[in-house]
Coordinates of C-alpha atoms in Angstrom, one line a residue:
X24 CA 0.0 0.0 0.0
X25 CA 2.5 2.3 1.1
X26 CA 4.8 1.4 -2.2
X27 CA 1.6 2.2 -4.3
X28 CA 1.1 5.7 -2.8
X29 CA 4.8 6.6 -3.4
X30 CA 4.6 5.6 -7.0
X31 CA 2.1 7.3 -7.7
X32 CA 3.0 10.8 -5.7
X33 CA 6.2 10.1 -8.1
X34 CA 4.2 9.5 -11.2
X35 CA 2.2 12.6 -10.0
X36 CA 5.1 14.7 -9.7
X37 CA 6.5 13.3 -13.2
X38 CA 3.4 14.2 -14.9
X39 CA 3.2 17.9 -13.7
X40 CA 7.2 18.7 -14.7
X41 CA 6.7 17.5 -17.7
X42 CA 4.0 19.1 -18.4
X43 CA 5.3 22.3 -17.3
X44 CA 8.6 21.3 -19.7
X45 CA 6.3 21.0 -22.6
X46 CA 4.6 24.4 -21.8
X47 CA 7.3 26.3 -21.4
X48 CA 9.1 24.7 -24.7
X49 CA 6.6 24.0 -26.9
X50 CA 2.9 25.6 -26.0
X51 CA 4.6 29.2 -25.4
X52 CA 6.6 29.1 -28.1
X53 CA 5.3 27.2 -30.7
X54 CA 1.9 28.3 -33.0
X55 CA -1.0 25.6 -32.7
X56 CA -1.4 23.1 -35.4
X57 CA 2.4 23.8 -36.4
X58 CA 4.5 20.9 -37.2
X59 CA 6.9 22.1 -34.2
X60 CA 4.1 21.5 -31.7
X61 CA 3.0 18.1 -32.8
X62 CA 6.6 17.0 -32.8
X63 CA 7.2 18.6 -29.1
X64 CA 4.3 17.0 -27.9
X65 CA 4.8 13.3 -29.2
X66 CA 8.2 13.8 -27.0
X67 CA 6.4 14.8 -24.3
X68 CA 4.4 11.4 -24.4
X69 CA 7.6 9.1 -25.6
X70 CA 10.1 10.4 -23.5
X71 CA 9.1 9.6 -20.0
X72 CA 7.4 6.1 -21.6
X73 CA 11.2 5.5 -22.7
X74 CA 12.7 6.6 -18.9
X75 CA 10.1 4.4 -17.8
X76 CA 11.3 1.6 -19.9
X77 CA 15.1 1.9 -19.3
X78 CA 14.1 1.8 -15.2
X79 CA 12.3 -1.1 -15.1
X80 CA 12.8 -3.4 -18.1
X81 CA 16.0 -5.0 -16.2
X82 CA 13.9 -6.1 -12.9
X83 CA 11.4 -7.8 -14.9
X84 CA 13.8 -9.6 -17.5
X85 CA 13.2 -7.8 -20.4
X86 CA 15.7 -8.9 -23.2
X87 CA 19.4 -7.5 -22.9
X88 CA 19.2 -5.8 -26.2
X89 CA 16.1 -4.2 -25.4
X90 CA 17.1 -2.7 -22.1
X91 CA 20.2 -1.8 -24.2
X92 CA 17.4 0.1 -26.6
X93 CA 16.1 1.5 -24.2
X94 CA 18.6 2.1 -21.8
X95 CA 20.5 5.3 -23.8
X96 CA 17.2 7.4 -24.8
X97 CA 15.4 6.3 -21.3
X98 CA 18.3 7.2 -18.8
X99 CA 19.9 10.3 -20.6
X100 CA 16.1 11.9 -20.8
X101 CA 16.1 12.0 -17.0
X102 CA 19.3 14.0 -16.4
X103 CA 18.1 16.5 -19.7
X104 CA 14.8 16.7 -17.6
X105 CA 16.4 17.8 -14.1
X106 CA 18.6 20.1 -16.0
X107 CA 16.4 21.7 -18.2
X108 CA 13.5 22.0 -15.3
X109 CA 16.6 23.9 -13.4
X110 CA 17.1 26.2 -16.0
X111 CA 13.3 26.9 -16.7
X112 CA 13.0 27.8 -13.6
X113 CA 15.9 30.7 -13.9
X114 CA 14.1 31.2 -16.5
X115 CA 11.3 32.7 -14.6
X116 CA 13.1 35.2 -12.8
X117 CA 14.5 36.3 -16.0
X118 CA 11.2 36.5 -17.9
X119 CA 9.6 39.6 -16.0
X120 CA 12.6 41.8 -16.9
X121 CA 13.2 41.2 -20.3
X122 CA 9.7 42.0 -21.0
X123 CA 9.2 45.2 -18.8
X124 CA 12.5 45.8 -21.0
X125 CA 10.9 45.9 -24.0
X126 CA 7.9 47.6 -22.7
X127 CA 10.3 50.7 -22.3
X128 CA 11.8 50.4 -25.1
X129 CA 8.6 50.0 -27.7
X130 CA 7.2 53.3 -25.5
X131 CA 10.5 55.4 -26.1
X132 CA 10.3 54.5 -29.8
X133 CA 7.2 55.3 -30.2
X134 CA 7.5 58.7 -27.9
X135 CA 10.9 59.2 -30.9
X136 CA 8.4 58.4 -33.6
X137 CA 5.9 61.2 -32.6
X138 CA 8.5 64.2 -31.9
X139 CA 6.9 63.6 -28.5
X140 CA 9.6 62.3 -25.4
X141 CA 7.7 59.3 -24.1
X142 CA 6.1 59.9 -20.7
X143 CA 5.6 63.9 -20.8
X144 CA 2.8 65.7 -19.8
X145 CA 1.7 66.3 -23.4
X146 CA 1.7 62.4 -24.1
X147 CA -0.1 61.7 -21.4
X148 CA -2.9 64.4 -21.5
X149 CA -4.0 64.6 -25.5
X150 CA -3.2 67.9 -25.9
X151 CA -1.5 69.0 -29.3
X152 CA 1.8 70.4 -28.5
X153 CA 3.6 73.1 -30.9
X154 CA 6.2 71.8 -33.4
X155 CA 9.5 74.5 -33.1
X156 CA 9.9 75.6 -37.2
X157 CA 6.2 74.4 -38.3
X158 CA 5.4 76.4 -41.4
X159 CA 1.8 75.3 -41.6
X160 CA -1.2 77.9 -40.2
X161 CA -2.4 76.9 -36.9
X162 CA -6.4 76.7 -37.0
X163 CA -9.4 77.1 -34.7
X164 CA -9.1 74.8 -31.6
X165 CA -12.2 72.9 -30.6
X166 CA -12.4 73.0 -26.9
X167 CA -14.7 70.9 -25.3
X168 CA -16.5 72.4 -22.5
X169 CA -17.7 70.5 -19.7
X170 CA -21.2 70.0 -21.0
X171 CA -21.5 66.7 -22.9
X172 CA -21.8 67.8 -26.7
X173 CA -21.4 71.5 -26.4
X174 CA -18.1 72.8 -27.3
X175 CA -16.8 76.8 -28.3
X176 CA -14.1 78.3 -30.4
X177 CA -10.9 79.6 -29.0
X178 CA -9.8 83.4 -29.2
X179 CA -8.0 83.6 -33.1
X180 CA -3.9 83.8 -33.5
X181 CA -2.6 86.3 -35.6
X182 CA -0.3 85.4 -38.4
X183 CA 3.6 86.5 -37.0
X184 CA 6.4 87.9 -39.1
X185 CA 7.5 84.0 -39.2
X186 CA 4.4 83.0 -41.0
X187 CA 5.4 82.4 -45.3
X188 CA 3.2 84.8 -47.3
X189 CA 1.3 82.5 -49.9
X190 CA -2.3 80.9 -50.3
X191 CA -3.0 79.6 -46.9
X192 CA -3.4 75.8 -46.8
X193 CA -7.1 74.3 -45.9
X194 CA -6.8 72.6 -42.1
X195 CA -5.5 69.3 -42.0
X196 CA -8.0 66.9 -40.2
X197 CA -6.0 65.4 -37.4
X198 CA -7.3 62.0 -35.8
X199 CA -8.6 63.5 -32.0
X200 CA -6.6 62.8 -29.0
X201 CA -3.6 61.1 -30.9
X202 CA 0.1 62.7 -30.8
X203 CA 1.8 59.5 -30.4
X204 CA 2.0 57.3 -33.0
X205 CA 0.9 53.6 -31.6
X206 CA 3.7 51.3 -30.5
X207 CA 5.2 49.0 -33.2
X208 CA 4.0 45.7 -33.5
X209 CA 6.7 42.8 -32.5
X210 CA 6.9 40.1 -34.7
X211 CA 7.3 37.7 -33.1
X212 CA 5.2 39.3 -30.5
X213 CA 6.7 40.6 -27.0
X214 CA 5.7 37.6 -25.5
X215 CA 6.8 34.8 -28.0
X216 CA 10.0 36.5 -28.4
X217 CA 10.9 36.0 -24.6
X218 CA 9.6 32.7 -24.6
X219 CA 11.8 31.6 -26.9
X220 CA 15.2 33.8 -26.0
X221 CA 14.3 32.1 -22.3
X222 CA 13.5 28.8 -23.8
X223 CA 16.1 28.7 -26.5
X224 CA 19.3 29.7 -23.4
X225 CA 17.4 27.4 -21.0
X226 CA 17.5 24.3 -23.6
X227 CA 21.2 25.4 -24.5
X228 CA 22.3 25.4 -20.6
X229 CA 20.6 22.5 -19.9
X230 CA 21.5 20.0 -22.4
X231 CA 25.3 21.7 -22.4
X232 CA 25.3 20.2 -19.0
X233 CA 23.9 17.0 -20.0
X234 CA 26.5 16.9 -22.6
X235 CA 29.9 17.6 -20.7
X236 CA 28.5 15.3 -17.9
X237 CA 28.4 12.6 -19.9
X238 CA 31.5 13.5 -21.4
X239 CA 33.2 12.7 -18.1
X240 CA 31.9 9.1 -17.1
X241 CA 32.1 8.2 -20.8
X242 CA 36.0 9.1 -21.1
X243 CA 36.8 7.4 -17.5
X244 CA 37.9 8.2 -13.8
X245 CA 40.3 10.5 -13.1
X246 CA 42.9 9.2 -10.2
X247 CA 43.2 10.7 -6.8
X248 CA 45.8 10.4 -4.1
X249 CA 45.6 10.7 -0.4
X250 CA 47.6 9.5 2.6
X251 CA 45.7 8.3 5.8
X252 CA 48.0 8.1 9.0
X253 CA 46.9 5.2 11.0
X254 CA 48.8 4.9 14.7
X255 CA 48.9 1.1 14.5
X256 CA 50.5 0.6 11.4
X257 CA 54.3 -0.9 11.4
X258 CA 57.2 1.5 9.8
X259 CA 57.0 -1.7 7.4
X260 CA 54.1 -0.6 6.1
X261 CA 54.5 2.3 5.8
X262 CA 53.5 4.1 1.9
X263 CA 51.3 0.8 1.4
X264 CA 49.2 2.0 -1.5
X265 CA 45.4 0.6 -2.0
X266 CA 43.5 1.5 -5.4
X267 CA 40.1 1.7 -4.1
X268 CA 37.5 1.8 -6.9
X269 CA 33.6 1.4 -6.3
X270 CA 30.5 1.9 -8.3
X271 CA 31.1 0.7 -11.8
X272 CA 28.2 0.1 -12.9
X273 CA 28.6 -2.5 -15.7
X274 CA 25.3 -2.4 -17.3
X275 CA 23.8 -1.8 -20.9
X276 CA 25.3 1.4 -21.4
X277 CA 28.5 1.0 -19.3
X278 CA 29.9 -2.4 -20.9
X279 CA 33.1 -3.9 -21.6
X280 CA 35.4 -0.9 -23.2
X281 CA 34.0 1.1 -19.7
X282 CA 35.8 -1.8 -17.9
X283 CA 39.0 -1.8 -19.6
X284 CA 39.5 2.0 -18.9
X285 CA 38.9 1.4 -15.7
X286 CA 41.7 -1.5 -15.4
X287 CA 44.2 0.1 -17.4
X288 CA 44.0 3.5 -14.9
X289 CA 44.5 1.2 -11.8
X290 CA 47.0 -0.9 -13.4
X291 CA 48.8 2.4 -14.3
X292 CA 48.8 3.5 -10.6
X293 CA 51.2 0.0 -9.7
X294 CA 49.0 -0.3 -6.4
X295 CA 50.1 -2.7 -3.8
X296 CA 46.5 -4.0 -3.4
X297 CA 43.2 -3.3 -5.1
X298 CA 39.8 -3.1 -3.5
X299 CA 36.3 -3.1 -5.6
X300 CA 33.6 -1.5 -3.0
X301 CA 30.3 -2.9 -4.3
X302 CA 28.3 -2.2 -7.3
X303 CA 30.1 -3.8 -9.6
X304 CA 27.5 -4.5 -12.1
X305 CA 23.6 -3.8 -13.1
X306 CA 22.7 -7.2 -14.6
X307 CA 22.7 -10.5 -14.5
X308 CA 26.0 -12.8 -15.3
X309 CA 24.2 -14.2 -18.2
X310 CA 23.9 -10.6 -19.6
X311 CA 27.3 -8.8 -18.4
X312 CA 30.0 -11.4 -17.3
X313 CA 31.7 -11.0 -20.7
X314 CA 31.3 -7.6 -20.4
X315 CA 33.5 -8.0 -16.8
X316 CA 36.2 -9.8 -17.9
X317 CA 38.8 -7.4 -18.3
X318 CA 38.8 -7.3 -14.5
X319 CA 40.9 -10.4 -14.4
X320 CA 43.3 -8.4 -15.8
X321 CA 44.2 -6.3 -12.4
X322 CA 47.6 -6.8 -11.2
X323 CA 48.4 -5.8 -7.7
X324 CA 50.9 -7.3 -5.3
X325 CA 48.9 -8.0 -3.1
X326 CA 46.0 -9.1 -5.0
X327 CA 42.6 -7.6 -5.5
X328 CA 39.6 -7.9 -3.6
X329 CA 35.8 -7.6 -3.5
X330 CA 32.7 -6.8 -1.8
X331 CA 28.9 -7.0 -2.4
X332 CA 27.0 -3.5 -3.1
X333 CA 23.1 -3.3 -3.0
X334 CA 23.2 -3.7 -7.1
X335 CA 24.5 -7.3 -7.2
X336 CA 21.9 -8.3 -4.5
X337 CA 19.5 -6.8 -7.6
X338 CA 21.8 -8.6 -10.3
X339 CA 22.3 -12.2 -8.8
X340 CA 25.2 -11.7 -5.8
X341 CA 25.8 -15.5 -5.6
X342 CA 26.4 -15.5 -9.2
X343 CA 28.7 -12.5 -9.0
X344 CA 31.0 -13.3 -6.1
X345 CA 31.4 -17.0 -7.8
X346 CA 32.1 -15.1 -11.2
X347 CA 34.6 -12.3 -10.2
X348 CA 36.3 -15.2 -8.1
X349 CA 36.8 -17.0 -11.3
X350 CA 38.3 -13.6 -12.5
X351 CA 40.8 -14.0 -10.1
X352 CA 39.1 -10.9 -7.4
X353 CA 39.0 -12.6 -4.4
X354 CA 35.8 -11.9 -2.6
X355 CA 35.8 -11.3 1.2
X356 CA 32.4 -12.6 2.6
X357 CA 32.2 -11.3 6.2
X358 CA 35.8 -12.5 6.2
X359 CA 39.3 -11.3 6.7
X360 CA 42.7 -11.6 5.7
X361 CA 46.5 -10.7 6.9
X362 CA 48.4 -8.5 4.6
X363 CA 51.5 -7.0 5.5
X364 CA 50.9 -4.9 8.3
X365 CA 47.3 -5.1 8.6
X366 CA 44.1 -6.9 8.7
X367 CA 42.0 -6.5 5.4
X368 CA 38.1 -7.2 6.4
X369 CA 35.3 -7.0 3.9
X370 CA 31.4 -7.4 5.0
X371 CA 28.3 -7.9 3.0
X372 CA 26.2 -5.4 1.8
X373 CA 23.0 -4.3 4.2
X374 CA 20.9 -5.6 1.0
X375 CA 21.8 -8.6 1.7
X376 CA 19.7 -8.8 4.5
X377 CA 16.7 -9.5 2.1
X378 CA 18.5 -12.8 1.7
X379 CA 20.4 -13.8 5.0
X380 CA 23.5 -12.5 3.6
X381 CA 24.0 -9.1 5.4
X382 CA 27.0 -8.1 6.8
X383 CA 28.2 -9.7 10.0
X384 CA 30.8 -7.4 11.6
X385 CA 31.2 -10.2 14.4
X386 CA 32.7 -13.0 11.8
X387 CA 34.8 -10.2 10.1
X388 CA 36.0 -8.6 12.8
X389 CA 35.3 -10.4 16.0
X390 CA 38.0 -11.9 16.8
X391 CA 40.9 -10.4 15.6
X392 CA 44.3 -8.9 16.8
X393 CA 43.3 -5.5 17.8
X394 CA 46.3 -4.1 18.5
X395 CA 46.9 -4.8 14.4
X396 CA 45.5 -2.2 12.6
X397 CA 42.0 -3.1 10.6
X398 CA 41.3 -2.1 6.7
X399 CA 37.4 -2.4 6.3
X400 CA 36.0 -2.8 3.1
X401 CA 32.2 -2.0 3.5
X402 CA 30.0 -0.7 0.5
X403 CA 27.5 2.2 2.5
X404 CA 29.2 4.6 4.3
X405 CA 26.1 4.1 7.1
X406 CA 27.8 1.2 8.9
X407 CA 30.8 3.7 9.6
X408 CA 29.2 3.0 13.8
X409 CA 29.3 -0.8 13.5
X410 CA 32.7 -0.2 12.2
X411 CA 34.2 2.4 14.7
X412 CA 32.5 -0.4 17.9
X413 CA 34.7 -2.9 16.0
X414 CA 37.6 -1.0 16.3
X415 CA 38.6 -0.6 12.2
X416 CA 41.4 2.1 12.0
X417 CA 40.4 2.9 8.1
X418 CA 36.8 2.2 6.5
X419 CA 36.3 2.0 2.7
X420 CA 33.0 2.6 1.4
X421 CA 31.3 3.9 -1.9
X422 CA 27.5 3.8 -2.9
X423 CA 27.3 7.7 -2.8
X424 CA 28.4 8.7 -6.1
X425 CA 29.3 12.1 -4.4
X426 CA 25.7 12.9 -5.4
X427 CA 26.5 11.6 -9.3
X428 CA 23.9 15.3 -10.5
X429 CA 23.9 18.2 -8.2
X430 CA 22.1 19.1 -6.3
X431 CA 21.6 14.5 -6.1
X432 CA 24.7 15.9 -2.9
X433 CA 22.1 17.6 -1.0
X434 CA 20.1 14.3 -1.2
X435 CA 22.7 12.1 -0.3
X436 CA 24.0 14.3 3.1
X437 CA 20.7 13.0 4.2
X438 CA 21.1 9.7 4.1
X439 CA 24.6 9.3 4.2
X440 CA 27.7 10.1 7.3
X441 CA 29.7 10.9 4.3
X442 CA 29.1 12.0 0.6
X443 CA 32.8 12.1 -0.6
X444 CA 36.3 12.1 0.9
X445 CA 37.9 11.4 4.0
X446 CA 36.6 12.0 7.8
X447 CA 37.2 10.9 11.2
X448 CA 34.5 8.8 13.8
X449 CA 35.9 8.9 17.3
X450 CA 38.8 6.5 16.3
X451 CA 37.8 5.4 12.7
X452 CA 38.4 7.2 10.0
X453 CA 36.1 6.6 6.7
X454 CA 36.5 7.2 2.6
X455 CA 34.4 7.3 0.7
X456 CA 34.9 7.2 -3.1
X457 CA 33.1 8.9 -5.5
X458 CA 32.9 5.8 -7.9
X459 CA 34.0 5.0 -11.5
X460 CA 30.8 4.9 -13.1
X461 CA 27.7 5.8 -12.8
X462 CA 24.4 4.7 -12.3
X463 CA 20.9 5.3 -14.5
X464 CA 21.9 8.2 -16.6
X465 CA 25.7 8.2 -17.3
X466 CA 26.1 11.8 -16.5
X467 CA 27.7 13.1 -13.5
X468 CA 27.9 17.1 -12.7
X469 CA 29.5 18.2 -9.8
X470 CA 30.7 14.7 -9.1
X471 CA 32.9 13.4 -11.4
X472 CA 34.2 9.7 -11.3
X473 CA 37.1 8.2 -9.9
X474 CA 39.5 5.9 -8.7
X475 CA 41.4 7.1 -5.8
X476 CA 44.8 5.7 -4.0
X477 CA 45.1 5.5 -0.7
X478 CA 48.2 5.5 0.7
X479 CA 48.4 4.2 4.1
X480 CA 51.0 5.8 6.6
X481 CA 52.5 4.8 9.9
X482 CA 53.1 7.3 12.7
X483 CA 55.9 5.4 14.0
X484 CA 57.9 5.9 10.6

């Protein structure tokens, strides 16, 4: 019940930006019946059908090609919808003063037009004003006297020494109450014209943003560096390098040539060990092992190691975890291992609960060495306070993206400790990487992807 009112509050709230999309791109801006209009409004209807597609064709086993199909056109329409809604809405404050802009502007040209300066008294009251240099004889002026109907001439002007000798001209009729000629007609009108300057700069902001953010997951992570002191780390240790890498997102848009960017930056690094944080792929083996394969082509020396993420508890875990062990990743289970100087750990992901495979910090952690120092490989940054009762030194986590689409950041500080980067928790410090990849649309702005090495420090070097 309560999973049916959300959906629909979301397919509410769906409906009423995209209709306010359409209006502001195509029903202001567009003439009814035009070609342009029927065009913009088929989009409006196919678009979010397509986004609906690419979300949900993978949980209910739609063929891989056709999530592929779909996948592109589906996701990308839901980061050019957030960006162009931003921009409308800038849009808005915008609107108001462009058009009391050209409000002043059509009323001082047409003040210029008339020999009359827009706005002075004469303008504004009706009354004919003289012309300095007119040549022609002024006339009798009507005056209209304050009973309806009934008006009187004024006293006569005598001719002056200016006045042209010469046949005097028969009065001109002038139109009553008019000095001013009337304001030019814009064509497009006013209106139209700001609503498509506003529309036209909001569509070229938003999908410019759509465009370079999918620029950046498409061409790979970039690397980071940083060094974490840890107090119980030997001087042999110390400068022990760990690629950390989380989030890749192997799926029908991010497939193999995505993975082998992402080996041949780690490989480049010459890490002593690698870690892959969860969320490794959105798919099933059947579907994406292939696509996974270049992963056996890590070298570390110390090997490379992996941990669930909510995605492969959506994608098969049980398959995955056999598969990347056949890739020669070595997963860690709610298990541990020695490496030089430390204790690596690695826990399930919380989804896992769903299917008795959560994480279990007491068979990870439990009974270890604690005055060894503890590397914990845990996928959401949330179980940072399970961590820092275990006593782990060092925390690696991912699922955040950083927020993947600002202001997605704001969004995540809600749910998460930590959104990006490094902090402390009593004795625990925590990372958390801003991933390789990218989930649903493969755009990232404000976030961008990457692999980060973490170099491990001892205070007694």
């Amino acid at each position: 019940m309560v999973f049916a009112l959300v959906a629909l509050v979301v397919l509410a709230l769906l409906g009423a930006v995209h209709r306010y999309v359409w209006r502001r791109f195509v029903g202001d801006t567009t003439a009814p019946g035009s070609r342009l209009r029927r065009a913009g409004t088929v989009a409006a209807f196919v678009l979010p059908l397509l986004s609906v597609g690419a979300m949900t064709s993978g949980r209910v086993g739609a063929p891989f090609w056709l999530q592929q199909v779909l996948a592109w056109p589906g996701f990308l329409w839901l980061a050019c919808l957030l960006y162009l809604t931003l921009a409308l809405l800038v849009g808005e404050v915008v609107r108001p003063v462009l058009l009391r802009i050209l409000a002043r502007r059509d009323a001082a040209r047409a003040g210029a037009e008339s020999g009359t300066p827009a706005g002075t008294p004469a303008e504004t009251s009706g009354t004919p004003t003289e012309v300095p240099g007119e040549t022609r004889p002024r006339t009798e002026e009507l005056v209209t006297s304050g009973s309806a109907g009934v008006s009187a001439p004024s006293e006569a002007v005598a001719p002056t020494a200016s006045d042209a000798p010469g046949p005097v001209a028969e009065p001109e009729a002038e139109p009553a109450a008019s000095t001013s000629a009337p304001a030019p007609a814009l064509h497009p009108s006013r209106r139209l014209f700001v609503s498509r300057v506003v529309g036209g700069a909001a569509a070229a902001a938003g999908l410019a943003t759509v465009g370079y953010g999918a620029y950046g997951v498409l061409r790979g992570p970039s690397v980071r560096r940083i060094t974490v002191p840890l107090a119980k780390l030997p001087r042999a240790a110390h400068g022990f390098r760990i690629a950390v890498v989380s989030d890749i997102h192997i799926g029908p848009i991010l497939g193999r040539a995505h993975t082998r960017r992402i080996v041949d930056t780690i490989n480049a690094t010459s890490p002593d060990l690698v870690a892959v944080v969860g969320d490794l792929v959105d798919g099933s083996v059947a579907d994406l092992g292939s696509a996974a394969e270049p992963l056996a082509a890590l070298r570390a020396r110390h090997g490379s190691y992996f941990v669930t993420g909510n995605h492969e508890y959506f994608s098969g875990a049980e398959q995955w975890v056999d598969h990347v062990r056949e890739l020669g990743l070595v997963p860690l289970e709610n298990a541990r291992v020695e490496i030089a100087g430390f204790d690596l750990a690695g826990v399930n992901d919380i989804a896992g609960e769903t299917e008795g495979q959560g994480p279990d910090f007491g068979s990870a952690l439990g009974d270890r060495d604690r005055g060894r120092a503890a590397v914990l490989m845990a996928h959401q940054p949330v179980v940072i306070h399970d961590a820092v009762e275990h006593g782990v030194d060092l925390q690696l986590s991912g699922h955040t993206h950083g927020g993947q689409l600002w202001p997605g950041n704001l969004l995540a500080e809600l749910a998460n400790p930590t959104v990006a980067g490094l902090e402390r928790y009593g004795d625990t410090q925590l990372f958390v990487s801003r991933g390789a990849g990218a989930w649903g649309p493969p755009v990232r702005v404000g976030a961008p992807s990457d692999i980060t090495v973490v170099e491990l420090a001892s205070r007694q070097a």
